[in-house]
């Protein structure tokens, strides 16, 4: 291949004299030249090698210069090659048509050597500059694309970091809450254990004490029958202790002691249900037991701190046992109930502070527990954030902002359930929905 630095030019003309004159002029000026004697031949040549510029005669047999130019411009491979028409001096229409078809210039016959060279050089230079610009534009475009790619990568990394931070916060939240709950659970379990033994002594002995006392009273009766005339000293003592009243009151007293002891036993049982330290695994339990034990733990808050006692309305449905992590579910009840109490405590204008607990079985073998309060409600502006870890509107020391985020994890992730909230003034409802049976539990029980 013999490229000269000046460029490679294709001359298309059917007149041999013209071809000779032009090709000689250009060759002398250092250009590499190829010739074609018709439009068809020119187009064929282009398939082999693309010139830097084409000099094209207008009037030719076969396809003329215009047609040839049109074909050149409609082919993406050749459309960028500058075309200079060679035309007769007087032919203005041809010149206009040529330029309209995409030619960059024209030279007139008979040729002026200097003019031909000047125009050819100018257009070659223009072409080089255009190509250079195109290259730079492409480079810039590539650079921009590369920038966009790295921007996208950075954005993805930022999202990833945000996710990791979120996960970290969740883990931290869970750790803190677990710590809190396990400390509370241990305390409750400890208290329950310590009370359990002494209360069993009382409960177990009351029946015997009752029997002994009845027997002693029976013995006295026998004495009265055998010795109907008691001595003055005995009479005086009987009056002093109000024997008749004592005899009538003692059984009542014992039975109320019995009721009291039974109540303590129930409380101990509830405390144990609440702490559930021994039940870290999935288990089928009565959900109502869990709710009741939680209510027992927070009972004091319902009465003493609020200016008007908070009323708790329970509407328990007929629930079968539910497979769940009972201790964790109790955490959820406790968090939601405490939030409701917090809301009602601060709502002094509510004359009837009420917590409404409902349970029911719904379709697809799922159960729902709703816990509603008639406090001021959750403003729309924060309703999206209440499940976020560490989000709290309570003063420092009062709220850590972990209650709902932990509850969400327990219900949604641990129990494949739904945990949501709707709130308008005077009605905030937390919806806790879980399946009756857990998938994992089902598969492991079939093993
Ligand atoms: N029943 C409710 N009524 C009004 N606002 C509520 C209710 N329940 C939750 N909120 C709002 O949601 C926020 C987040 O509750 P969350 O239980 O997660 O944290 P907290 O109660 O502030 O702190 P803690 O970690 O001690 O539970 C609360 O600060 C409160 O603003
Ligand atoms: Mg809370």
CSV table of C-alpha atoms and ligand atoms in Angstrom, one decimal:
chain,number,residue,atom,x,y,z
A,1,UNK,CA,0.0,0.0,0.0
A,2,UNK,CA,1.5,3.3,-1.0
A,3,UNK,CA,0.0,6.0,1.1
A,4,UNK,CA,1.6,9.4,0.9
A,5,UNK,CA,1.3,11.7,3.8
A,6,UNK,CA,-0.7,14.2,1.6
A,7,UNK,CA,-3.7,11.8,1.1
A,8,UNK,CA,-5.3,9.4,-1.2
A,9,UNK,CA,-7.6,10.9,-3.9
A,10,UNK,CA,-10.1,9.2,-6.3
A,11,UNK,CA,-10.7,11.0,-9.5
A,12,UNK,CA,-13.9,10.0,-11.4
A,13,UNK,CA,-14.2,11.3,-14.9
A,14,UNK,CA,-15.1,9.8,-18.3
A,15,UNK,CA,-12.8,12.2,-20.3
A,16,UNK,CA,-9.3,10.9,-20.5
A,17,UNK,CA,-7.8,14.4,-20.9
A,18,UNK,CA,-9.4,15.7,-17.8
A,19,UNK,CA,-8.2,12.6,-15.9
A,20,UNK,CA,-4.7,13.1,-17.2
A,21,UNK,CA,-4.5,16.8,-16.2
A,22,UNK,CA,-5.9,16.4,-12.7
A,23,UNK,CA,-4.1,13.2,-11.8
A,24,UNK,CA,-0.8,14.7,-12.9
A,25,UNK,CA,-1.3,17.9,-11.0
A,26,UNK,CA,-2.2,16.0,-7.8
A,27,UNK,CA,0.6,13.4,-8.2
A,28,UNK,CA,3.1,16.2,-8.6
A,29,UNK,CA,1.8,17.8,-5.4
A,30,UNK,CA,2.5,14.5,-3.6
A,31,UNK,CA,-1.0,13.0,-3.5
A,32,UNK,CA,-1.6,9.4,-4.1
A,33,UNK,CA,-4.2,9.1,-6.9
A,34,UNK,CA,-6.6,6.5,-8.2
A,35,UNK,CA,-8.9,7.0,-11.2
A,36,UNK,CA,-12.3,5.7,-12.3
A,37,UNK,CA,-13.8,6.3,-15.7
A,38,UNK,CA,-17.5,5.9,-14.6
A,39,UNK,CA,-19.7,6.1,-11.5
A,40,UNK,CA,-20.1,2.3,-11.4
A,41,UNK,CA,-16.3,1.7,-11.5
A,42,UNK,CA,-15.8,4.3,-8.8
A,43,UNK,CA,-18.3,2.6,-6.5
A,44,UNK,CA,-16.6,-0.7,-7.1
A,45,UNK,CA,-13.2,0.7,-6.3
A,46,UNK,CA,-14.5,2.1,-3.0
A,47,UNK,CA,-15.2,-1.5,-1.9
A,48,UNK,CA,-11.5,-2.2,-2.0
A,49,UNK,CA,-10.1,1.0,-0.5
A,50,UNK,CA,-11.6,4.2,0.8
A,51,UNK,CA,-10.0,7.5,-0.4
A,52,UNK,CA,-9.6,10.6,1.7
A,53,UNK,CA,-11.4,12.7,-1.0
A,54,UNK,CA,-13.2,12.2,-4.3
A,55,UNK,CA,-13.2,14.4,-7.3
A,56,UNK,CA,-16.4,13.7,-9.2
A,57,UNK,CA,-17.4,14.7,-12.7
A,58,UNK,CA,-21.1,15.6,-13.2
A,59,UNK,CA,-21.8,14.5,-16.7
A,60,UNK,CA,-20.9,10.8,-17.3
A,61,UNK,CA,-22.5,8.0,-19.2
A,62,UNK,CA,-24.3,5.4,-17.0
A,63,UNK,CA,-24.9,6.7,-13.5
A,64,UNK,CA,-24.0,10.4,-13.6
A,65,UNK,CA,-22.1,12.3,-10.9
A,66,UNK,CA,-25.3,13.2,-8.9
A,67,UNK,CA,-26.5,9.6,-8.7
A,68,UNK,CA,-22.9,8.5,-7.7
A,69,UNK,CA,-22.8,11.2,-5.0
A,70,UNK,CA,-26.2,10.2,-3.7
A,71,UNK,CA,-25.1,6.5,-3.4
A,72,UNK,CA,-21.9,7.6,-1.6
A,73,UNK,CA,-23.8,9.6,0.9
A,74,UNK,CA,-26.4,6.9,1.6
A,75,UNK,CA,-23.7,4.4,2.5
A,76,UNK,CA,-22.5,4.8,6.1
A,77,UNK,CA,-19.1,3.5,5.0
A,78,UNK,CA,-18.6,6.3,2.5
A,79,UNK,CA,-20.9,9.1,3.6
A,80,UNK,CA,-18.1,10.9,5.4
A,81,UNK,CA,-15.7,11.1,2.4
A,82,UNK,CA,-15.7,14.6,1.0
A,83,UNK,CA,-16.8,14.9,-2.6
A,84,UNK,CA,-15.7,17.8,-4.8
A,85,UNK,CA,-17.6,18.1,-8.1
A,86,UNK,CA,-16.0,19.0,-11.3
A,87,UNK,CA,-18.3,21.0,-13.4
A,88,UNK,CA,-18.5,23.5,-16.3
A,89,UNK,CA,-18.1,27.2,-15.3
A,90,UNK,CA,-21.5,28.3,-16.4
A,91,UNK,CA,-23.5,25.5,-14.9
A,92,UNK,CA,-24.9,27.2,-11.7
A,93,UNK,CA,-27.8,24.8,-11.3
A,94,UNK,CA,-25.5,21.8,-11.3
A,95,UNK,CA,-23.3,23.5,-8.6
A,96,UNK,CA,-26.3,24.1,-6.4
A,97,UNK,CA,-27.7,20.6,-6.9
A,98,UNK,CA,-24.2,19.2,-6.1
A,99,UNK,CA,-24.0,21.1,-2.8
A,100,UNK,CA,-27.5,20.0,-1.9
A,101,UNK,CA,-26.6,16.4,-2.4
A,102,UNK,CA,-23.8,16.7,0.1
A,103,UNK,CA,-20.8,17.7,-2.0
A,104,UNK,CA,-18.3,19.9,0.0
A,105,UNK,CA,-17.2,22.0,-3.0
A,106,UNK,CA,-16.8,22.2,-6.7
A,107,UNK,CA,-14.0,23.1,-9.2
A,108,UNK,CA,-14.7,24.4,-12.6
A,109,UNK,CA,-13.5,23.3,-15.9
A,110,UNK,CA,-11.1,24.1,-17.5
A,111,UNK,CA,-9.0,23.4,-14.4
A,112,UNK,CA,-6.8,26.0,-12.8
A,113,UNK,CA,-4.0,24.0,-11.3
A,114,UNK,CA,-3.5,26.2,-8.2
A,115,UNK,CA,-7.2,26.4,-7.5
A,116,UNK,CA,-7.6,22.7,-7.7
A,117,UNK,CA,-4.7,22.1,-5.3
A,118,UNK,CA,-5.9,24.8,-2.9
A,119,UNK,CA,-9.4,23.4,-2.7
A,120,UNK,CA,-8.3,19.8,-2.4
A,121,UNK,CA,-5.8,20.7,0.4
A,122,UNK,CA,-8.4,22.8,2.2
A,123,UNK,CA,-11.0,20.0,2.2
A,124,UNK,CA,-8.5,17.3,3.2
A,125,UNK,CA,-7.5,19.5,6.1
A,126,UNK,CA,-11.1,20.1,7.0
A,127,UNK,CA,-11.7,16.3,6.9
A,128,UNK,CA,-8.7,15.7,9.1
A,129,UNK,CA,-10.0,18.3,11.6
A,130,UNK,CA,-13.5,16.8,11.5
A,131,UNK,CA,-12.1,13.3,12.1
A,132,UNK,CA,-10.0,14.6,15.0
A,133,UNK,CA,-13.0,16.3,16.5
A,134,UNK,CA,-15.2,13.2,16.1
A,135,UNK,CA,-12.5,11.2,17.8
A,136,UNK,CA,-12.3,13.7,20.6
A,137,UNK,CA,-16.1,13.7,21.0
A,138,UNK,CA,-16.1,9.9,21.1
A,139,UNK,CA,-13.3,10.0,23.6
A,140,UNK,CA,-15.3,12.5,25.7
A,141,UNK,CA,-18.4,10.4,25.4
A,142,UNK,CA,-16.4,7.3,26.5
A,143,UNK,CA,-14.9,9.3,29.4
A,144,UNK,CA,-18.4,10.5,30.3
A,145,UNK,CA,-19.7,6.9,30.2
A,146,UNK,CA,-16.8,5.7,32.3
A,147,UNK,CA,-17.6,8.5,34.8
A,148,UNK,CA,-21.2,7.4,34.8
A,149,UNK,CA,-20.2,3.8,35.4
A,150,UNK,CA,-18.0,4.8,38.3
A,151,UNK,CA,-20.7,7.1,39.6
A,152,UNK,CA,-23.1,4.1,39.5
A,153,UNK,CA,-20.6,1.9,41.2
A,154,UNK,CA,-20.2,4.5,43.9
A,155,UNK,CA,-24.0,4.8,44.3
A,156,UNK,CA,-24.2,1.0,44.6
A,157,UNK,CA,-21.5,1.0,47.2
A,158,UNK,CA,-23.3,3.7,49.1
A,159,UNK,CA,-26.5,1.7,49.1
A,160,UNK,CA,-24.5,-1.4,50.2
A,161,UNK,CA,-23.0,0.6,53.0
A,162,UNK,CA,-26.3,2.0,54.0
A,163,UNK,CA,-27.7,-1.6,54.1
A,164,UNK,CA,-24.8,-2.7,56.2
A,165,UNK,CA,-25.3,0.1,58.6
A,166,UNK,CA,-29.0,-0.7,58.9
A,167,UNK,CA,-28.2,-4.3,59.6
A,168,UNK,CA,-25.6,-3.3,62.2
A,169,UNK,CA,-28.1,-1.0,63.8
A,170,UNK,CA,-30.7,-3.9,63.9
A,171,UNK,CA,-28.1,-6.3,65.4
A,172,UNK,CA,-27.2,-3.7,68.0
A,173,UNK,CA,-30.8,-3.0,68.7
A,174,UNK,CA,-31.5,-6.7,69.1
A,175,UNK,CA,-28.5,-7.1,71.4
A,176,UNK,CA,-29.6,-4.3,73.6
A,177,UNK,CA,-33.2,-5.4,73.7
A,178,UNK,CA,-32.3,-9.1,74.3
A,179,UNK,CA,-30.1,-8.0,77.1
A,180,UNK,CA,-32.9,-5.9,78.6
A,181,UNK,CA,-35.4,-8.7,78.2
A,182,UNK,CA,-33.2,-11.4,79.4
A,183,UNK,CA,-32.3,-9.3,82.5
A,184,UNK,CA,-36.0,-8.8,83.1
A,185,UNK,CA,-36.8,-12.4,82.4
A,186,UNK,CA,-34.2,-13.6,84.8
A,187,UNK,CA,-35.4,-11.2,87.5
A,188,UNK,CA,-39.0,-12.3,87.0
A,189,UNK,CA,-38.0,-16.0,86.9
A,190,UNK,CA,-35.9,-15.5,90.0
A,191,UNK,CA,-38.7,-13.8,91.9
A,192,UNK,CA,-41.2,-16.5,90.8
A,193,UNK,CA,-38.9,-19.2,91.9
A,194,UNK,CA,-38.3,-17.7,95.3
A,195,UNK,CA,-42.0,-17.1,95.9
A,196,UNK,CA,-43.0,-20.5,94.7
A,197,UNK,CA,-41.6,-22.5,97.6
A,198,UNK,CA,-42.9,-20.5,100.6
A,199,UNK,CA,-46.3,-20.1,98.9
A,200,UNK,CA,-46.4,-23.9,98.5
A,201,UNK,CA,-45.9,-24.3,102.2
A,202,UNK,CA,-48.8,-22.0,102.9
A,203,UNK,CA,-51.1,-23.4,100.3
A,204,UNK,CA,-50.2,-27.0,101.2
A,205,UNK,CA,-50.7,-26.5,104.9
A,206,UNK,CA,-53.9,-24.4,104.8
A,207,UNK,CA,-56.0,-27.5,104.1
A,208,UNK,CA,-54.5,-29.3,107.1
A,209,UNK,CA,-54.8,-26.2,109.3
A,210,UNK,CA,-58.5,-26.0,108.4
A,211,UNK,CA,-59.0,-29.6,109.2
A,212,UNK,CA,-57.2,-29.3,112.6
A,213,UNK,CA,-59.1,-26.2,113.5
A,214,UNK,CA,-62.4,-27.9,112.6
A,215,UNK,CA,-61.3,-30.8,114.8
A,216,UNK,CA,-60.4,-28.5,117.7
A,217,UNK,CA,-63.7,-26.7,117.4
A,218,UNK,CA,-65.4,-30.2,117.4
A,219,UNK,CA,-63.4,-31.1,120.6
A,220,UNK,CA,-64.6,-27.9,122.3
A,221,UNK,CA,-68.2,-28.8,121.3
A,222,UNK,CA,-67.8,-32.2,123.0
A,223,UNK,CA,-66.5,-30.5,126.1
A,224,UNK,CA,-69.5,-28.1,126.1
A,225,UNK,CA,-71.8,-31.1,125.8
A,226,UNK,CA,-70.1,-33.1,128.5
A,227,UNK,CA,-69.7,-30.1,130.8
A,228,UNK,CA,-72.7,-27.9,130.1
A,229,UNK,CA,-71.8,-25.6,133.1
A,230,UNK,CA,-68.4,-24.1,132.4
A,231,UNK,CA,-66.5,-22.5,135.3
A,232,UNK,CA,-66.5,-18.7,135.7
A,233,UNK,CA,-63.0,-18.5,134.5
A,234,UNK,CA,-63.8,-20.4,131.3
A,235,UNK,CA,-66.9,-18.2,130.7
A,236,UNK,CA,-64.9,-15.1,131.2
A,237,UNK,CA,-62.2,-16.2,128.8
A,238,UNK,CA,-64.8,-17.2,126.1
A,239,UNK,CA,-66.3,-13.7,126.4
A,240,UNK,CA,-62.9,-12.1,126.2
A,241,UNK,CA,-62.0,-13.8,123.0
A,242,UNK,CA,-65.6,-13.6,121.6
A,243,UNK,CA,-65.6,-17.3,121.1
A,244,UNK,CA,-68.9,-17.4,119.2
A,245,UNK,CA,-67.7,-14.9,116.6
A,246,UNK,CA,-64.3,-16.6,116.4
A,247,UNK,CA,-65.9,-19.9,115.7
A,248,UNK,CA,-68.0,-18.5,112.9
A,249,UNK,CA,-65.2,-16.3,111.4
A,250,UNK,CA,-62.4,-18.8,111.5
A,251,UNK,CA,-63.5,-20.9,108.5
A,252,UNK,CA,-64.2,-17.8,106.4
A,253,UNK,CA,-60.8,-16.5,107.3
A,254,UNK,CA,-59.1,-19.7,106.3
A,255,UNK,CA,-61.0,-19.9,103.0
A,256,UNK,CA,-59.9,-16.3,102.1
A,257,UNK,CA,-56.4,-17.3,103.1
A,258,UNK,CA,-56.8,-20.2,100.7
A,259,UNK,CA,-58.0,-17.9,97.9
A,260,UNK,CA,-55.1,-15.6,98.5
A,261,UNK,CA,-52.6,-18.4,98.3
A,262,UNK,CA,-54.2,-19.6,95.1
A,263,UNK,CA,-53.9,-16.2,93.7
A,264,UNK,CA,-50.2,-16.0,94.5
A,265,UNK,CA,-49.8,-19.4,92.9
A,266,UNK,CA,-51.5,-18.0,89.7
A,267,UNK,CA,-49.2,-15.0,89.8
A,268,UNK,CA,-46.2,-17.2,90.1
A,269,UNK,CA,-47.4,-19.2,87.1
A,270,UNK,CA,-47.9,-16.1,85.1
A,271,UNK,CA,-44.5,-14.8,86.0
A,272,UNK,CA,-43.0,-18.1,84.8
A,273,UNK,CA,-45.1,-17.9,81.6
A,274,UNK,CA,-43.8,-14.4,81.0
A,275,UNK,CA,-40.2,-15.2,81.5
A,276,UNK,CA,-40.3,-18.4,79.5
A,277,UNK,CA,-36.6,-18.7,80.0
A,278,UNK,CA,-36.8,-22.4,79.6
A,279,UNK,CA,-38.6,-22.1,76.3
A,280,UNK,CA,-36.1,-20.7,73.7
A,281,UNK,CA,-37.5,-23.1,71.1
A,282,UNK,CA,-40.6,-23.1,69.0
A,283,UNK,CA,-43.6,-24.4,71.0
A,284,UNK,CA,-47.4,-24.6,70.6
A,285,UNK,CA,-48.8,-22.4,73.4
A,286,UNK,CA,-52.0,-20.6,74.4
A,287,UNK,CA,-51.5,-17.0,73.3
A,288,UNK,CA,-53.9,-15.7,75.8
A,289,UNK,CA,-51.7,-17.0,78.6
A,290,UNK,CA,-48.9,-14.9,77.2
A,291,UNK,CA,-51.1,-11.8,77.0
A,292,UNK,CA,-52.4,-12.3,80.5
A,293,UNK,CA,-49.0,-12.8,82.0
A,294,UNK,CA,-47.8,-9.7,80.3
A,295,UNK,CA,-50.7,-7.7,81.6
A,296,UNK,CA,-49.9,-8.9,85.1
A,297,UNK,CA,-46.4,-7.7,84.8
A,298,UNK,CA,-47.4,-4.2,83.7
A,299,UNK,CA,-50.6,-4.1,85.9
A,300,UNK,CA,-49.1,-1.5,88.3
A,301,UNK,CA,-48.6,0.9,85.4
A,302,UNK,CA,-52.3,0.6,84.4
A,303,UNK,CA,-53.4,1.8,87.8
A,304,UNK,CA,-51.0,4.0,89.6
A,305,UNK,CA,-49.2,6.2,87.2
A,306,UNK,CA,-52.1,7.3,85.1
A,307,UNK,CA,-54.3,10.0,86.5
A,308,UNK,CA,-57.4,8.0,85.5
A,309,UNK,CA,-56.9,4.2,85.6
A,310,UNK,CA,-56.5,2.7,82.2
A,311,UNK,CA,-59.3,0.2,81.4
A,312,UNK,CA,-58.3,-2.9,79.6
A,313,UNK,CA,-61.0,-4.5,77.4
A,314,UNK,CA,-60.3,-8.0,76.3
A,315,UNK,CA,-62.2,-9.7,73.4
A,316,UNK,CA,-60.5,-13.1,73.2
A,317,UNK,CA,-61.5,-15.3,70.3
A,318,UNK,CA,-61.5,-19.1,70.3
A,319,UNK,CA,-57.8,-19.7,69.5
A,320,UNK,CA,-56.1,-23.0,69.2
A,321,UNK,CA,-52.6,-23.4,70.5
A,322,UNK,CA,-50.2,-21.4,68.3
A,323,UNK,CA,-46.7,-22.6,67.3
A,324,UNK,CA,-44.3,-19.8,68.2
A,325,UNK,CA,-41.4,-18.6,70.4
A,326,UNK,CA,-43.5,-17.8,73.4
A,327,UNK,CA,-40.9,-15.7,75.2
A,328,UNK,CA,-40.4,-13.5,72.2
A,329,UNK,CA,-44.1,-13.1,71.5
A,330,UNK,CA,-44.4,-11.9,75.1
A,331,UNK,CA,-41.8,-9.3,74.4
A,332,UNK,CA,-43.9,-8.0,71.5
A,333,UNK,CA,-47.0,-7.8,73.7
A,334,UNK,CA,-45.1,-6.0,76.4
A,335,UNK,CA,-43.6,-3.5,73.9
A,336,UNK,CA,-46.9,-2.7,72.3
A,337,UNK,CA,-48.8,-2.5,75.6
A,338,UNK,CA,-46.2,-0.3,77.2
A,339,UNK,CA,-46.3,2.1,74.2
A,340,UNK,CA,-50.1,2.2,74.5
A,341,UNK,CA,-49.8,3.0,78.2
A,342,UNK,CA,-47.1,5.7,77.5
A,343,UNK,CA,-49.5,7.2,74.9
A,344,UNK,CA,-52.4,7.2,77.3
A,345,UNK,CA,-50.4,8.5,80.3
A,346,UNK,CA,-49.4,11.6,78.3
A,347,UNK,CA,-52.9,12.1,76.9
A,348,UNK,CA,-54.6,14.0,79.8
A,349,UNK,CA,-57.6,15.1,77.8
A,350,UNK,CA,-58.8,11.5,77.3
A,351,UNK,CA,-61.5,11.0,79.9
A,352,UNK,CA,-61.7,7.3,79.2
A,353,UNK,CA,-58.3,5.8,78.6
A,354,UNK,CA,-58.8,2.4,77.2
A,355,UNK,CA,-56.7,-0.4,75.8
A,356,UNK,CA,-58.6,-2.9,73.6
A,357,UNK,CA,-57.1,-6.3,73.0
A,358,UNK,CA,-58.7,-8.6,70.5
A,359,UNK,CA,-57.7,-12.0,69.2
A,360,UNK,CA,-59.2,-14.1,66.4
A,361,UNK,CA,-58.4,-16.7,63.9
A,362,UNK,CA,-58.5,-15.5,60.3
A,363,UNK,CA,-58.3,-17.2,56.9
A,364,UNK,CA,-55.3,-19.3,55.8
A,365,UNK,CA,-54.8,-20.6,59.3
A,366,UNK,CA,-53.5,-17.4,60.8
A,367,UNK,CA,-54.2,-15.6,64.0
A,368,UNK,CA,-54.5,-11.9,64.6
A,369,UNK,CA,-53.9,-10.0,67.9
A,370,UNK,CA,-54.9,-6.4,67.7
A,371,UNK,CA,-53.9,-4.0,70.5
A,372,UNK,CA,-55.6,-0.6,70.3
A,373,UNK,CA,-55.5,2.5,72.4
A,374,UNK,CA,-57.5,5.7,72.3
A,375,UNK,CA,-54.5,8.0,72.9
A,376,UNK,CA,-53.6,11.0,70.7
A,377,UNK,CA,-52.3,8.7,67.9
A,378,UNK,CA,-49.1,8.8,65.8
A,379,UNK,CA,-48.7,11.8,63.6
A,380,UNK,CA,-48.5,11.1,59.9
A,381,UNK,CA,-45.1,12.8,59.7
A,382,UNK,CA,-43.5,10.1,61.9
A,383,UNK,CA,-45.7,7.1,61.1
A,384,UNK,CA,-43.1,5.8,58.5
A,385,UNK,CA,-40.3,5.8,61.1
A,386,UNK,CA,-41.8,4.2,64.2
A,387,UNK,CA,-40.4,0.7,63.2
A,388,UNK,CA,-36.9,2.1,62.7
A,389,UNK,CA,-34.4,1.1,65.4
A,390,UNK,CA,-33.6,3.9,67.8
A,391,UNK,CA,-36.5,6.1,66.6
A,392,UNK,CA,-38.2,7.5,69.7
A,393,UNK,CA,-40.2,10.6,70.5
A,394,UNK,CA,-39.8,9.9,74.2
A,395,UNK,CA,-37.3,11.8,76.4
A,396,UNK,CA,-33.8,10.3,76.9
A,397,UNK,CA,-33.9,7.6,79.5
A,398,UNK,CA,-37.6,7.0,78.9
A,399,UNK,CA,-37.5,5.5,75.4
A,400,UNK,CA,-34.7,3.8,73.5
A,401,UNK,CA,-36.7,3.5,70.3
A,402,UNK,CA,-36.1,-0.2,70.2
A,403,UNK,CA,-39.5,-1.7,71.2
A,404,UNK,CA,-41.2,-1.6,67.8
A,405,UNK,CA,-38.2,-2.4,65.7
A,406,UNK,CA,-37.5,-5.6,67.8
A,407,UNK,CA,-41.2,-6.5,67.7
A,408,UNK,CA,-41.1,-6.1,63.9
A,409,UNK,CA,-38.2,-8.5,63.7
A,410,UNK,CA,-39.8,-11.0,66.0
A,411,UNK,CA,-43.2,-11.0,64.1
A,412,UNK,CA,-42.0,-10.7,60.5
A,413,UNK,CA,-38.7,-12.4,60.5
A,414,UNK,CA,-39.0,-15.0,63.3
A,415,UNK,CA,-42.6,-15.9,62.8
A,416,UNK,CA,-43.3,-15.1,59.1
A,417,UNK,CA,-46.0,-12.8,60.2
A,418,UNK,CA,-47.3,-9.3,59.6
A,419,UNK,CA,-46.8,-6.4,62.0
A,420,UNK,CA,-48.4,-3.1,61.1
A,421,UNK,CA,-50.0,-0.1,62.6
A,422,UNK,CA,-52.8,2.3,61.7
A,423,UNK,CA,-53.3,5.4,63.6
A,424,UNK,CA,-55.8,8.3,63.8
A,425,UNK,CA,-56.4,10.5,66.8
A,426,UNK,CA,-58.2,8.5,69.5
A,427,UNK,CA,-57.4,5.2,67.7
A,428,UNK,CA,-54.0,3.6,67.3
A,429,UNK,CA,-54.2,-0.1,66.3
A,430,UNK,CA,-51.2,-2.5,66.2
A,431,UNK,CA,-51.9,-5.5,64.2
A,432,UNK,CA,-49.9,-8.7,65.0
A,433,UNK,CA,-50.6,-11.5,62.6
A,434,UNK,CA,-48.8,-14.9,62.6
A,435,UNK,CA,-49.5,-18.4,61.2
A,436,UNK,CA,-50.9,-21.0,63.5
A,437,UNK,CA,-48.1,-23.3,62.5
A,438,UNK,CA,-44.6,-22.3,61.5
A,439,UNK,CA,-43.1,-23.8,58.3
A,440,UNK,CA,-39.8,-24.8,59.9
A,441,UNK,CA,-41.7,-26.4,62.8
A,442,UNK,CA,-43.8,-28.4,60.3
A,443,UNK,CA,-40.9,-29.8,58.4
A,444,UNK,CA,-38.9,-30.7,61.5
A,445,UNK,CA,-41.8,-32.4,63.2
A,446,UNK,CA,-42.2,-34.7,60.1
A,447,UNK,CA,-38.7,-35.8,60.3
B,1,LIG,N1,-49.6,3.5,70.8
B,1,LIG,C1,-48.8,4.6,70.4
B,1,LIG,N2,-49.3,5.8,70.3
B,1,LIG,C2,-48.6,6.9,70.0
B,1,LIG,N3,-47.3,6.8,69.5
B,1,LIG,C3,-46.7,5.6,69.5
B,1,LIG,C4,-47.5,4.4,69.9
B,1,LIG,N4,-46.6,3.3,69.8
B,1,LIG,C5,-45.5,3.8,69.4
B,1,LIG,N5,-45.5,5.1,69.2
B,1,LIG,C6,-44.4,6.0,68.7
B,1,LIG,O1,-43.4,5.2,68.1
B,1,LIG,C7,-42.1,5.5,68.7
B,1,LIG,C8,-41.3,4.3,68.7
B,1,LIG,O2,-41.8,3.3,69.5
B,1,LIG,P1,-40.8,2.2,70.2
B,1,LIG,O3,-41.5,1.3,71.0
B,1,LIG,O4,-40.0,1.6,69.1
B,1,LIG,O5,-39.8,3.1,71.0
B,1,LIG,P2,-40.0,3.8,72.4
B,1,LIG,O6,-41.3,3.4,73.0
B,1,LIG,O7,-39.9,5.3,72.1
B,1,LIG,O8,-38.8,3.3,73.2
B,1,LIG,P3,-38.6,1.8,73.9
B,1,LIG,O9,-37.4,1.3,73.2
B,1,LIG,O10,-38.4,2.1,75.3
B,1,LIG,O11,-39.8,1.1,73.5
B,1,LIG,C9,-42.5,6.0,70.1
B,1,LIG,O12,-41.4,6.9,70.5
B,1,LIG,C10,-43.7,6.8,69.8
B,1,LIG,O13,-43.5,8.1,69.3
B,2,LIG,MG1,-41.7,1.4,73.2
